[in-house]
């Protein structure tokens, strides 16, 4: 089974807030606006995956990625 | 003095040309498609200008070669000798003491890093949301003023009135000052870009006013942004007062022209597109996405960078002291990133626009600007769902550093 995890590269994030605005249940931002995934970032459903892909597509800093791992 | 007409935009562009201000889009398309990715001009002090998205991102990220020490798109020379003659000794000392620019926008790291960090919390989503009810009330009061007439100037009577009042409220400055602010900021950033005397005078007025405000807050701190900045510490030391003045200067200049231009452009678009008005009225949840799309399509702000060391970019020899125009608006219409870039698609799914810049100088006020745009559009559409431009050809635009409508008569059933 493939496990997908959404990640935010904190070196690249400049706090544009696009991810949090479109998926507040998936991302959180600190008082400076920098984003991190909520919890472990594991995308459990197709809707989660869809939403994460949209966040990737809209981040101007290309700070968001979706990692895939194969698990037995 | 009428400028020479432009024959070749790639080697002689003029960002103050009337056709560029009114309709820059075909010019950008032509420049983006040309073999050299960076256009060049000798006009207005000379500059380079990238128009492709990927190039803009690269320039913005290379802060070593492309410094923010001068972010204005045109260098107008002060009238000969004006500076020396006019300033008294006392004034000259003042100028020296306060010569910190407008941090963080004119700063490079390391100053940029701490000075930006100071500003981020008061402009976070949570902080700006507190000003939403007040903004909504303000929009309604403005609409009350003209709704019975069946006509209004969407730029001057509405868009232009909102950002100065909101930032005045944040800074704890009397709102009666709004029209004065508007004059100062236009004198500094719009009309003053090609008029050195006006620019100097306007800059000095804002600066003097901010020094007074800072003195007042030192004596009587309040629950406002100036008092907040004065109370902050950097490396255990209070933030130097000239720095606070410089930042407050920036907040006034950066937050007013920009946001009213984007509200104005949004209304201009909606006046011409009844189908988009209907879409927003029927699907109110679309507003956040629609704001991003309108920001993309009508990005108001072009910044500049100062070449800090000689460097070659895509074969263009750039020399220390050269200027690079950061044409974020052109990048936002790049077909290699955006499908159908010239179409406004309110529910566009892929929109990584850089209207607020990209990299370390990303607009610190972006959450505030979005909130103001959202509320301004919502309240207008709620009260005036049906409207059109009285005469599309009579709309006037400002441009250069900040593009947006300045006179825009609209009519509606009263
Ligand atoms: C739609 C409205 C606005 C647009 C399009 C806009 C655009 C921009 C852009 C493109 C930059 C980047 C400058 C660069 O790369 O050199 C910037 C920076 C900045 N803006 Fe805005 N802005 C808007 C509204 C505001 C508002 C409302 C405020 C605050 C009151 C504000 C405050 C700032 C500040 C403080 C910076 C400097 C950030 C830094 O250098 O780290 N802006 N803005
Ligand atoms: S959209 Fe990108 S840059 Fe903006 S907060 Fe999210 S991760 Fe950071």
Short mmCIF file of C-alpha atoms and ligand atoms in Angstrom, two decimals:
data_model
loop_
_atom_site.label_atom_id
_atom_site.label_comp_id
_atom_site.label_asym_id
_atom_site.label_seq_id
_atom_site.Cartn_x
_atom_site.Cartn_y
_atom_site.Cartn_z
CA UNK A 1 0.00 0.00 0.00
CA UNK A 2 1.19 3.50 -0.76
CA UNK A 3 1.25 5.99 2.09
CA UNK A 4 1.15 9.65 1.07
CA UNK A 5 2.33 12.42 3.39
CA UNK A 6 2.04 16.15 2.80
CA UNK A 7 5.14 18.17 3.76
CA UNK A 8 6.02 21.85 4.00
CA UNK A 9 9.64 22.84 3.46
CA UNK A 10 10.16 25.45 6.18
CA UNK A 11 13.20 26.85 4.33
CA UNK A 12 11.02 27.74 1.37
CA UNK A 13 7.73 28.76 3.02
CA UNK A 14 7.33 32.56 3.12
CA UNK A 15 3.91 32.57 4.73
CA UNK A 16 1.74 33.38 1.72
CA UNK A 17 -1.06 31.62 3.57
CA UNK A 18 -2.54 30.07 0.46
CA UNK A 19 -2.44 26.51 1.83
CA UNK A 20 -4.08 27.40 5.13
CA UNK A 21 -6.74 29.48 3.38
CA UNK A 22 -7.79 26.58 1.17
CA UNK A 23 -7.24 23.70 3.58
CA UNK A 24 -7.39 24.86 7.20
CA UNK A 25 -7.97 21.30 8.37
CA UNK A 26 -4.72 20.15 6.75
CA UNK A 27 -2.34 23.02 7.52
CA UNK A 28 -1.74 25.36 10.40
CA UNK A 29 0.19 28.63 10.45
CA UNK A 30 2.13 30.17 13.32
CA UNK A 31 1.96 33.84 14.34
CA UNK A 32 4.53 34.72 11.67
CA UNK A 33 2.46 33.02 8.99
CA UNK A 34 4.72 30.02 8.43
CA UNK A 35 2.85 26.84 7.64
CA UNK A 36 3.16 23.24 8.82
CA UNK A 37 0.93 20.23 8.19
CA UNK A 38 -1.39 19.36 11.02
CA UNK A 39 -0.60 16.09 12.80
CA UNK A 40 1.48 13.59 10.85
CA UNK A 41 0.37 14.91 7.46
CA UNK A 42 -0.77 11.48 6.29
CA UNK A 43 -3.34 11.80 3.51
CA UNK A 44 -5.97 9.24 4.35
CA UNK A 45 -8.63 9.82 1.74
CA UNK A 46 -8.88 10.71 -1.94
CA UNK A 47 -10.33 14.10 -0.91
CA UNK A 48 -7.30 14.72 1.29
CA UNK A 49 -5.02 13.90 -1.59
CA UNK A 50 -6.98 16.17 -3.92
CA UNK A 51 -6.81 19.04 -1.43
CA UNK A 52 -3.09 18.52 -0.85
CA UNK A 53 -2.50 18.61 -4.62
CA UNK A 54 -4.34 21.90 -4.83
CA UNK A 55 -2.19 23.31 -2.05
CA UNK A 56 0.92 22.19 -3.98
CA UNK A 57 -0.42 23.88 -7.13
CA UNK A 58 -1.14 27.19 -5.42
CA UNK A 59 1.92 27.70 -3.23
CA UNK A 60 4.00 30.43 -4.92
CA UNK A 61 7.14 29.28 -3.13
CA UNK A 62 6.82 25.61 -4.17
CA UNK A 63 7.24 24.75 -0.52
CA UNK A 64 4.64 21.98 -0.37
CA UNK A 65 5.22 18.42 -1.55
CA UNK A 66 3.54 15.06 -1.32
CA UNK A 67 5.84 12.21 -0.36
CA UNK A 68 5.01 8.63 -1.21
CA UNK A 69 6.21 5.58 0.68
CA UNK A 70 5.44 1.99 -0.05
CA UNK A 71 4.39 0.03 2.99
CA UNK A 72 3.92 -3.65 3.26
CA UNK B 1 6.55 67.04 -22.30
CA UNK B 2 5.22 64.22 -24.46
CA UNK B 3 7.63 61.29 -24.48
CA UNK B 4 9.01 59.79 -27.69
CA UNK B 5 6.74 56.99 -28.90
CA UNK B 6 8.09 53.47 -28.34
CA UNK B 7 9.00 51.50 -31.47
CA UNK B 8 10.70 48.51 -29.93
CA UNK B 9 9.45 47.49 -26.48
CA UNK B 10 12.25 44.99 -25.92
CA UNK B 11 15.01 47.61 -26.11
CA UNK B 12 13.19 50.86 -25.33
CA UNK B 13 10.16 50.17 -23.13
CA UNK B 14 8.41 52.99 -21.30
CA UNK B 15 6.42 51.96 -18.24
CA UNK B 16 4.87 55.43 -18.08
CA UNK B 17 3.66 55.40 -21.68
CA UNK B 18 -0.08 55.85 -21.89
CA UNK B 19 -0.63 52.64 -23.85
CA UNK B 20 1.44 50.65 -21.34
CA UNK B 21 -0.59 51.95 -18.42
CA UNK B 22 -3.93 51.41 -20.11
CA UNK B 23 -3.29 48.00 -21.67
CA UNK B 24 0.08 46.44 -20.85
CA UNK B 25 -1.04 42.86 -21.52
CA UNK B 26 -0.21 42.54 -25.24
CA UNK B 27 3.13 44.24 -24.61
CA UNK B 28 4.03 41.69 -21.94
CA UNK B 29 3.00 38.83 -24.23
CA UNK B 30 5.31 40.16 -26.88
CA UNK B 31 8.21 40.58 -24.41
CA UNK B 32 7.70 37.15 -22.84
CA UNK B 33 7.79 35.51 -26.26
CA UNK B 34 10.91 37.33 -27.47
CA UNK B 35 14.25 35.53 -27.61
CA UNK B 36 15.82 37.61 -24.84
CA UNK B 37 13.95 37.11 -21.56
CA UNK B 38 15.01 40.47 -20.14
CA UNK B 39 13.90 43.68 -21.81
CA UNK B 40 15.99 46.82 -21.55
CA UNK B 41 15.40 50.55 -21.62
CA UNK B 42 17.35 53.74 -21.14
CA UNK B 43 14.25 55.69 -20.22
CA UNK B 44 13.61 56.94 -16.67
CA UNK B 45 17.14 56.33 -15.49
CA UNK B 46 17.47 52.99 -17.33
CA UNK B 47 16.43 49.49 -16.26
CA UNK B 48 16.10 45.80 -17.12
CA UNK B 49 12.75 44.04 -17.04
CA UNK B 50 11.96 40.31 -16.85
CA UNK B 51 8.39 39.28 -17.72
CA UNK B 52 8.44 35.47 -17.45
CA UNK B 53 7.32 33.84 -14.21
CA UNK B 54 10.42 31.66 -13.79
CA UNK B 55 12.72 34.64 -14.29
CA UNK B 56 10.87 36.76 -11.74
CA UNK B 57 11.22 33.97 -9.18
CA UNK B 58 14.96 33.70 -9.90
CA UNK B 59 15.56 37.45 -9.58
CA UNK B 60 13.56 37.63 -6.36
CA UNK B 61 15.50 34.75 -4.82
CA UNK B 62 18.97 36.02 -5.74
CA UNK B 63 19.20 38.62 -3.02
CA UNK B 64 22.98 38.64 -3.19
CA UNK B 65 23.03 40.21 -6.66
CA UNK B 66 19.65 41.95 -6.57
CA UNK B 67 19.37 44.16 -3.54
CA UNK B 68 16.28 45.95 -2.25
CA UNK B 69 18.12 49.11 -1.28
CA UNK B 70 16.23 50.92 -4.04
CA UNK B 71 12.82 49.51 -4.92
CA UNK B 72 11.39 52.43 -6.88
CA UNK B 73 10.77 51.83 -10.57
CA UNK B 74 11.99 55.25 -11.67
CA UNK B 75 14.75 57.49 -10.44
CA UNK B 76 13.78 61.08 -10.68
CA UNK B 77 16.55 63.50 -9.99
CA UNK B 78 15.87 66.16 -7.37
CA UNK B 79 15.76 69.63 -8.87
CA UNK B 80 19.40 70.79 -9.10
CA UNK B 81 20.65 72.02 -5.76
CA UNK B 82 17.21 71.80 -4.18
CA UNK B 83 18.28 69.44 -1.43
CA UNK B 84 21.19 71.52 -0.13
CA UNK B 85 19.48 74.86 -0.36
CA UNK B 86 16.23 73.98 1.29
CA UNK B 87 17.41 72.03 4.30
CA UNK B 88 18.42 73.85 7.44
CA UNK B 89 21.25 72.38 9.49
CA UNK B 90 18.73 70.97 11.89
CA UNK B 91 16.85 69.30 9.05
CA UNK B 92 20.03 67.86 7.65
CA UNK B 93 20.82 66.26 11.00
CA UNK B 94 17.34 64.87 11.07
CA UNK B 95 17.74 63.39 7.61
CA UNK B 96 21.00 61.75 8.65
CA UNK B 97 19.61 60.40 11.87
CA UNK B 98 16.56 58.96 10.15
CA UNK B 99 18.34 57.68 7.08
CA UNK B 100 17.25 54.06 7.53
CA UNK B 101 14.99 53.82 4.49
CA UNK B 102 11.64 52.06 4.81
CA UNK B 103 12.40 48.74 6.49
CA UNK B 104 11.80 45.93 5.67
CA UNK B 105 10.98 46.71 2.05
CA UNK B 106 14.21 48.62 1.38
CA UNK B 107 16.35 46.35 3.57
CA UNK B 108 18.49 43.33 2.78
CA UNK B 109 19.37 40.70 5.39
CA UNK B 110 20.36 40.85 8.19
CA UNK B 111 18.29 43.98 8.96
CA UNK B 112 15.48 42.70 6.77
CA UNK B 113 15.14 39.51 8.79
CA UNK B 114 14.41 41.09 12.16
CA UNK B 115 12.54 44.05 10.83
CA UNK B 116 10.16 41.81 8.87
CA UNK B 117 9.73 39.49 11.85
CA UNK B 118 8.52 42.44 13.92
CA UNK B 119 5.74 43.11 11.44
CA UNK B 120 4.44 39.63 10.76
CA UNK B 121 2.42 38.99 13.95
CA UNK B 122 0.32 42.20 13.75
CA UNK B 123 -0.47 41.33 10.12
CA UNK B 124 -1.21 37.63 10.67
CA UNK B 125 -4.58 36.26 9.55
CA UNK B 126 -5.80 36.24 13.15
CA UNK B 127 -4.74 39.83 13.79
CA UNK B 128 -6.26 41.28 10.62
CA UNK B 129 -9.53 39.41 11.11
CA UNK B 130 -10.14 41.70 14.09
CA UNK B 131 -10.48 44.61 11.67
CA UNK B 132 -13.03 42.87 9.48
CA UNK B 133 -16.26 44.08 11.18
CA UNK B 134 -14.96 47.65 11.16
CA UNK B 135 -14.04 47.36 7.47
CA UNK B 136 -17.49 46.03 6.65
CA UNK B 137 -19.11 48.93 8.48
CA UNK B 138 -16.89 51.37 6.65
CA UNK B 139 -17.79 49.91 3.22
CA UNK B 140 -21.47 50.21 4.05
CA UNK B 141 -21.12 53.80 5.23
CA UNK B 142 -19.41 54.67 1.94
CA UNK B 143 -22.16 52.96 -0.07
CA UNK B 144 -24.83 54.77 1.98
CA UNK B 145 -23.26 57.99 0.75
CA UNK B 146 -23.98 57.36 -2.94
CA UNK B 147 -26.42 54.50 -3.40
CA UNK B 148 -29.44 56.79 -3.78
CA UNK B 149 -27.75 58.68 -6.64
CA UNK B 150 -27.63 55.72 -8.98
CA UNK B 151 -24.05 56.56 -9.82
CA UNK B 152 -20.67 56.75 -8.11
CA UNK B 153 -17.00 56.82 -8.83
CA UNK B 154 -16.03 53.25 -7.92
CA UNK B 155 -12.38 54.28 -7.60
CA UNK B 156 -12.51 57.69 -5.91
CA UNK B 157 -15.69 57.32 -3.81
CA UNK B 158 -15.17 53.71 -2.77
CA UNK B 159 -11.92 51.80 -3.43
CA UNK B 160 -9.74 54.78 -2.57
CA UNK B 161 -11.53 55.42 0.72
CA UNK B 162 -11.10 51.99 2.29
CA UNK B 163 -7.37 51.19 2.80
CA UNK B 164 -6.34 54.57 4.27
CA UNK B 165 -9.03 54.33 6.95
CA UNK B 166 -8.17 50.75 7.86
CA UNK B 167 -4.44 51.42 8.19
CA UNK B 168 -5.17 54.65 10.11
CA UNK B 169 -7.21 52.59 12.52
CA UNK B 170 -4.39 50.07 12.96
CA UNK B 171 -1.83 52.81 13.53
CA UNK B 172 -4.14 54.73 15.87
CA UNK B 173 -4.20 57.81 13.64
CA UNK B 174 -7.32 59.99 13.31
CA UNK B 175 -9.42 58.86 10.36
CA UNK B 176 -10.11 62.48 9.41
CA UNK B 177 -6.59 62.37 8.01
CA UNK B 178 -7.66 60.01 5.24
CA UNK B 179 -7.80 62.43 2.36
CA UNK B 180 -4.50 63.99 3.40
CA UNK B 181 -2.90 60.52 3.41
CA UNK B 182 -4.34 59.84 0.01
CA UNK B 183 -2.79 63.01 -1.37
CA UNK B 184 0.57 62.31 0.24
CA UNK B 185 0.75 58.73 -0.95
CA UNK B 186 -0.25 59.61 -4.52
CA UNK B 187 2.25 62.45 -4.42
CA UNK B 188 4.96 60.04 -3.34
CA UNK B 189 4.27 56.86 -5.28
CA UNK B 190 2.15 57.83 -8.25
CA UNK B 191 2.31 61.42 -9.48
CA UNK B 192 5.66 61.97 -7.78
CA UNK B 193 7.46 59.23 -9.68
CA UNK B 194 7.83 61.60 -12.59
CA UNK B 195 7.73 64.83 -10.58
CA UNK B 196 10.72 65.15 -8.21
CA UNK B 197 9.49 68.19 -6.34
CA UNK B 198 6.11 66.76 -5.55
CA UNK B 199 7.72 63.52 -4.54
CA UNK B 200 10.12 65.18 -2.15
CA UNK B 201 7.44 67.33 -0.62
CA UNK B 202 5.05 64.41 -0.15
CA UNK B 203 7.76 62.19 1.30
CA UNK B 204 8.72 64.90 3.74
CA UNK B 205 5.12 65.41 4.86
CA UNK B 206 4.60 61.72 5.62
CA UNK B 207 7.95 61.53 7.35
CA UNK B 208 7.39 64.58 9.55
CA UNK B 209 3.91 63.38 10.44
CA UNK B 210 5.22 59.96 11.45
CA UNK B 211 7.94 61.45 13.64
CA UNK B 212 5.24 63.41 15.49
CA UNK B 213 3.05 60.34 15.86
CA UNK B 214 5.95 58.31 17.25
CA UNK B 215 6.74 61.04 19.78
CA UNK B 216 3.12 61.09 20.91
CA UNK B 217 3.01 57.31 21.33
CA UNK B 218 6.21 57.39 23.38
CA UNK B 219 4.48 59.70 25.82
CA UNK B 220 1.06 58.10 25.63
CA UNK B 221 1.29 54.49 24.45
CA UNK B 222 -1.97 53.03 23.24
CA UNK B 223 -3.39 49.86 21.79
CA UNK B 224 -2.08 50.49 18.29
CA UNK B 225 0.61 49.37 15.89
CA UNK B 226 2.98 52.28 16.51
CA UNK B 227 2.96 51.64 20.26
CA UNK B 228 3.44 47.92 19.57
CA UNK B 229 6.50 48.58 17.41
CA UNK B 230 7.98 50.93 20.02
CA UNK B 231 7.57 48.26 22.69
CA UNK B 232 9.38 45.53 20.71
CA UNK B 233 12.94 44.47 21.43
CA UNK B 234 15.60 43.22 19.08
CA UNK B 235 18.54 41.42 20.71
CA UNK B 236 17.35 42.74 24.05
CA UNK B 237 17.39 46.38 22.90
CA UNK B 238 14.33 48.48 22.02
CA UNK B 239 13.81 48.95 18.30
CA UNK B 240 15.59 52.20 17.31
CA UNK B 241 13.11 55.01 16.89
CA UNK B 242 14.19 55.94 13.33
CA UNK B 243 13.46 52.36 12.40
CA UNK B 244 9.93 52.60 13.77
CA UNK B 245 9.43 55.82 11.81
CA UNK B 246 10.72 54.18 8.63
CA UNK B 247 8.44 51.19 9.04
CA UNK B 248 5.38 53.36 9.74
CA UNK B 249 6.24 55.41 6.67
CA UNK B 250 6.26 52.16 4.70
CA UNK B 251 2.95 50.93 6.11
CA UNK B 252 1.25 54.07 4.96
CA UNK B 253 2.87 54.07 1.54
CA UNK B 254 2.70 50.30 0.86
CA UNK B 255 -0.80 49.62 2.05
CA UNK B 256 -2.83 52.36 0.46
CA UNK B 257 -2.21 52.80 -3.27
CA UNK B 258 -1.75 49.06 -3.72
CA UNK B 259 -4.93 47.87 -2.08
CA UNK B 260 -7.20 50.54 -3.49
CA UNK B 261 -5.84 49.74 -6.93
CA UNK B 262 -6.72 46.09 -6.56
CA UNK B 263 -10.20 46.85 -5.19
CA UNK B 264 -10.72 49.30 -8.06
CA UNK B 265 -9.58 46.80 -10.70
CA UNK B 266 -11.83 44.14 -9.21
CA UNK B 267 -14.85 46.44 -9.47
CA UNK B 268 -13.84 47.43 -12.99
CA UNK B 269 -13.79 43.78 -13.98
CA UNK B 270 -17.12 43.04 -12.30
CA UNK B 271 -18.72 46.07 -13.94
CA UNK B 272 -17.82 44.57 -17.33
CA UNK B 273 -18.71 40.95 -16.46
CA UNK B 274 -22.27 40.39 -15.27
CA UNK B 275 -21.72 36.62 -15.44
CA UNK B 276 -19.01 36.91 -12.79
CA UNK B 277 -21.23 39.04 -10.57
CA UNK B 278 -23.92 36.37 -10.80
CA UNK B 279 -21.39 33.65 -10.08
CA UNK B 280 -20.20 35.41 -6.92
CA UNK B 281 -23.72 36.16 -5.74
CA UNK B 282 -24.86 32.58 -6.31
CA UNK B 283 -21.72 31.01 -4.86
CA UNK B 284 -20.61 33.20 -1.96
CA UNK B 285 -17.99 30.63 -0.91
CA UNK B 286 -16.09 31.36 -4.08
CA UNK B 287 -14.97 34.75 -2.80
CA UNK B 288 -11.55 33.74 -1.45
CA UNK B 289 -10.61 32.02 -4.70
CA UNK B 290 -12.04 34.91 -6.71
CA UNK B 291 -9.92 37.42 -4.80
CA UNK B 292 -6.77 35.43 -5.66
CA UNK B 293 -7.80 35.28 -9.32
CA UNK B 294 -8.48 39.02 -9.49
CA UNK B 295 -5.13 39.65 -7.80
CA UNK B 296 -3.48 37.48 -10.43
CA UNK B 297 -5.18 39.00 -13.45
CA UNK B 298 -4.90 42.62 -12.31
CA UNK B 299 -1.78 42.56 -10.15
CA UNK B 300 -1.10 46.17 -9.26
CA UNK B 301 2.50 46.19 -8.07
CA UNK B 302 5.84 46.34 -9.92
CA UNK B 303 8.87 46.69 -7.64
CA UNK B 304 12.54 47.22 -8.45
CA UNK B 305 15.90 45.80 -7.45
CA UNK B 306 19.34 47.36 -7.40
CA UNK B 307 22.15 45.33 -8.96
CA UNK B 308 24.62 45.00 -6.07
CA UNK B 309 27.47 43.33 -8.02
CA UNK B 310 28.13 42.91 -11.72
CA UNK B 311 26.38 39.80 -12.95
CA UNK B 312 25.31 38.25 -16.23
CA UNK B 313 21.73 37.08 -16.50
CA UNK B 314 20.70 35.07 -19.58
CA UNK B 315 23.48 36.77 -21.50
CA UNK B 316 22.55 40.27 -20.34
CA UNK B 317 25.48 42.08 -18.72
CA UNK B 318 24.12 43.78 -15.62
CA UNK B 319 26.30 46.28 -13.83
CA UNK B 320 26.42 47.38 -10.25
CA UNK B 321 23.89 50.17 -9.76
CA UNK B 322 21.60 49.02 -12.60
CA UNK B 323 17.92 48.69 -11.89
CA UNK B 324 15.79 45.61 -12.50
CA UNK B 325 12.02 46.02 -12.65
CA UNK B 326 10.26 43.17 -10.88
CA UNK B 327 7.28 42.81 -13.17
CA UNK B 328 5.16 40.52 -10.99
CA UNK B 329 2.03 41.48 -12.95
CA UNK B 330 3.51 40.19 -16.23
CA UNK B 331 4.63 36.94 -14.56
CA UNK B 332 1.06 36.37 -13.45
CA UNK B 333 -0.08 36.21 -17.07
CA UNK B 334 2.63 33.80 -18.19
CA UNK B 335 1.00 31.00 -20.24
CA UNK B 336 3.70 28.52 -19.20
CA UNK B 337 2.32 28.62 -15.64
CA UNK B 338 -1.33 29.69 -16.01
CA UNK B 339 -3.85 28.11 -18.38
CA UNK B 340 -5.67 30.77 -20.40
CA UNK B 341 -3.85 33.53 -18.53
CA UNK B 342 -5.88 36.34 -20.08
CA UNK B 343 -9.15 34.88 -18.97
CA UNK B 344 -10.49 35.59 -15.50
CA UNK B 345 -11.61 32.23 -14.12
CA UNK B 346 -13.00 32.84 -10.64
CA UNK B 347 -12.75 29.16 -9.67
CA UNK B 348 -9.31 28.64 -11.21
CA UNK B 349 -7.68 25.65 -9.53
CA UNK B 350 -3.99 26.28 -10.18
CA UNK B 351 -3.02 29.81 -9.29
CA UNK B 352 0.40 30.25 -7.67
CA UNK B 353 0.35 33.99 -8.45
CA UNK B 354 3.05 36.34 -7.22
CA UNK B 355 1.02 39.55 -6.98
CA UNK B 356 2.40 39.88 -3.44
CA UNK B 357 5.93 39.10 -4.60
CA UNK B 358 7.88 35.92 -3.98
CA UNK B 359 10.76 35.08 -1.66
CA UNK B 360 11.83 36.94 1.46
CA UNK B 361 10.00 40.21 0.68
CA UNK B 362 6.57 38.57 0.25
CA UNK B 363 4.07 41.30 1.06
CA UNK B 364 3.79 41.52 4.84
CA UNK B 365 0.35 43.10 4.46
CA UNK B 366 -1.09 40.42 2.18
CA UNK B 367 -3.56 39.07 4.72
CA UNK B 368 -4.85 42.57 5.37
CA UNK B 369 -5.09 43.36 1.65
CA UNK B 370 -7.05 40.15 1.01
CA UNK B 371 -9.43 40.87 3.84
CA UNK B 372 -10.09 44.39 2.52
CA UNK B 373 -10.63 43.15 -1.02
CA UNK B 374 -12.98 40.41 0.12
CA UNK B 375 -15.09 42.69 2.27
CA UNK B 376 -15.14 45.52 -0.29
CA UNK B 377 -16.36 43.19 -3.06
CA UNK B 378 -18.87 41.37 -0.85
CA UNK B 379 -20.51 44.52 0.46
CA UNK B 380 -20.61 46.20 -2.94
CA UNK B 381 -22.24 43.17 -4.56
CA UNK B 382 -24.68 42.76 -1.70
CA UNK B 383 -25.91 46.32 -2.01
CA UNK B 384 -25.28 46.98 -5.70
CA UNK B 385 -25.56 43.65 -7.48
CA UNK B 386 -26.16 45.23 -10.87
CA UNK B 387 -23.88 47.98 -12.17
CA UNK B 388 -21.90 48.99 -15.24
CA UNK B 389 -19.29 51.50 -16.31
CA UNK B 390 -20.91 54.75 -17.35
CA UNK B 391 -18.42 55.13 -20.19
CA UNK B 392 -15.68 52.49 -20.46
CA UNK B 393 -13.47 54.90 -22.43
CA UNK B 394 -13.64 57.55 -19.71
CA UNK B 395 -11.97 55.34 -17.09
CA UNK B 396 -8.49 56.63 -16.24
CA UNK B 397 -5.66 54.43 -15.01
CA UNK B 398 -2.52 55.09 -13.00
CA UNK B 399 0.51 52.93 -13.58
CA UNK B 400 4.25 52.59 -13.36
CA UNK B 401 4.82 51.27 -9.86
CA UNK B 402 1.17 50.62 -8.99
CA UNK B 403 -1.53 50.05 -11.61
CA UNK B 404 -5.23 50.64 -11.02
CA UNK B 405 -8.21 52.78 -12.04
CA UNK B 406 -8.31 56.33 -10.69
CA UNK B 407 -11.54 57.67 -12.22
CA UNK B 408 -14.22 55.11 -12.83
CA UNK B 409 -17.83 56.31 -13.01
CA UNK B 410 -20.31 53.47 -12.57
CA UNK B 411 -24.10 53.59 -12.84
CA UNK B 412 -26.70 51.33 -11.28
CA UNK B 413 -30.48 51.20 -10.75
CA UNK B 414 -31.19 53.45 -7.77
C1 LIG C 1 -3.40 44.26 -2.98
C2 LIG C 1 -2.63 44.97 -2.21
C3 LIG C 1 -1.14 44.81 -2.13
C4 LIG C 1 -0.27 44.34 -3.07
C5 LIG C 1 -0.56 43.84 -4.48
C6 LIG C 1 1.05 44.38 -2.46
C7 LIG C 1 2.21 43.98 -3.10
C8 LIG C 1 3.44 43.88 -2.50
C9 LIG C 1 4.61 43.35 -3.13
C10 LIG C 1 4.69 42.85 -4.57
C11 LIG C 1 5.61 43.36 -2.22
C12 LIG C 1 7.00 42.80 -2.43
C13 LIG C 1 8.00 43.84 -2.59
C14 LIG C 1 9.32 43.36 -3.14
O1 LIG C 1 9.50 42.19 -3.51
O2 LIG C 1 10.20 44.22 -3.22
C15 LIG C 1 5.08 43.93 -1.01
C16 LIG C 1 5.79 44.14 0.16
C17 LIG C 1 5.27 44.69 1.30
N1 LIG C 1 3.96 45.11 1.51
FE1 LIG C 1 2.44 44.91 0.18
N2 LIG C 1 0.95 44.87 -1.18
C18 LIG C 1 -0.38 45.13 -0.94
C19 LIG C 1 -0.92 45.63 0.23
C20 LIG C 1 -0.21 45.87 1.38
C21 LIG C 1 -0.77 46.31 2.63
C22 LIG C 1 -2.24 46.53 2.91
C23 LIG C 1 0.27 46.48 3.50
C24 LIG C 1 0.27 46.92 4.94
C25 LIG C 1 -0.41 47.84 5.44
C26 LIG C 1 1.48 46.11 2.80
C27 LIG C 1 2.73 46.12 3.37
C28 LIG C 1 3.86 45.60 2.78
C29 LIG C 1 5.14 45.51 3.45
C30 LIG C 1 5.45 45.92 4.87
C31 LIG C 1 6.03 44.93 2.52
C32 LIG C 1 7.52 44.65 2.73
C33 LIG C 1 7.79 43.22 3.07
C34 LIG C 1 9.27 42.90 3.10
O3 LIG C 1 10.06 43.60 2.47
O4 LIG C 1 9.63 41.94 3.79
N3 LIG C 1 1.15 45.76 1.53
N4 LIG C 1 3.73 44.23 -1.19
S1 LIG C 2 1.21 28.48 0.56
FE1 LIG C 2 3.36 27.91 0.60
S2 LIG C 2 4.48 29.71 1.25
FE2 LIG C 2 2.34 30.00 1.72
S3 LIG C 2 2.10 29.41 3.83
FE3 LIG C 2 1.59 27.67 2.59
S4 LIG C 2 3.53 26.59 2.37
FE4 LIG C 2 4.04 28.61 3.09
#
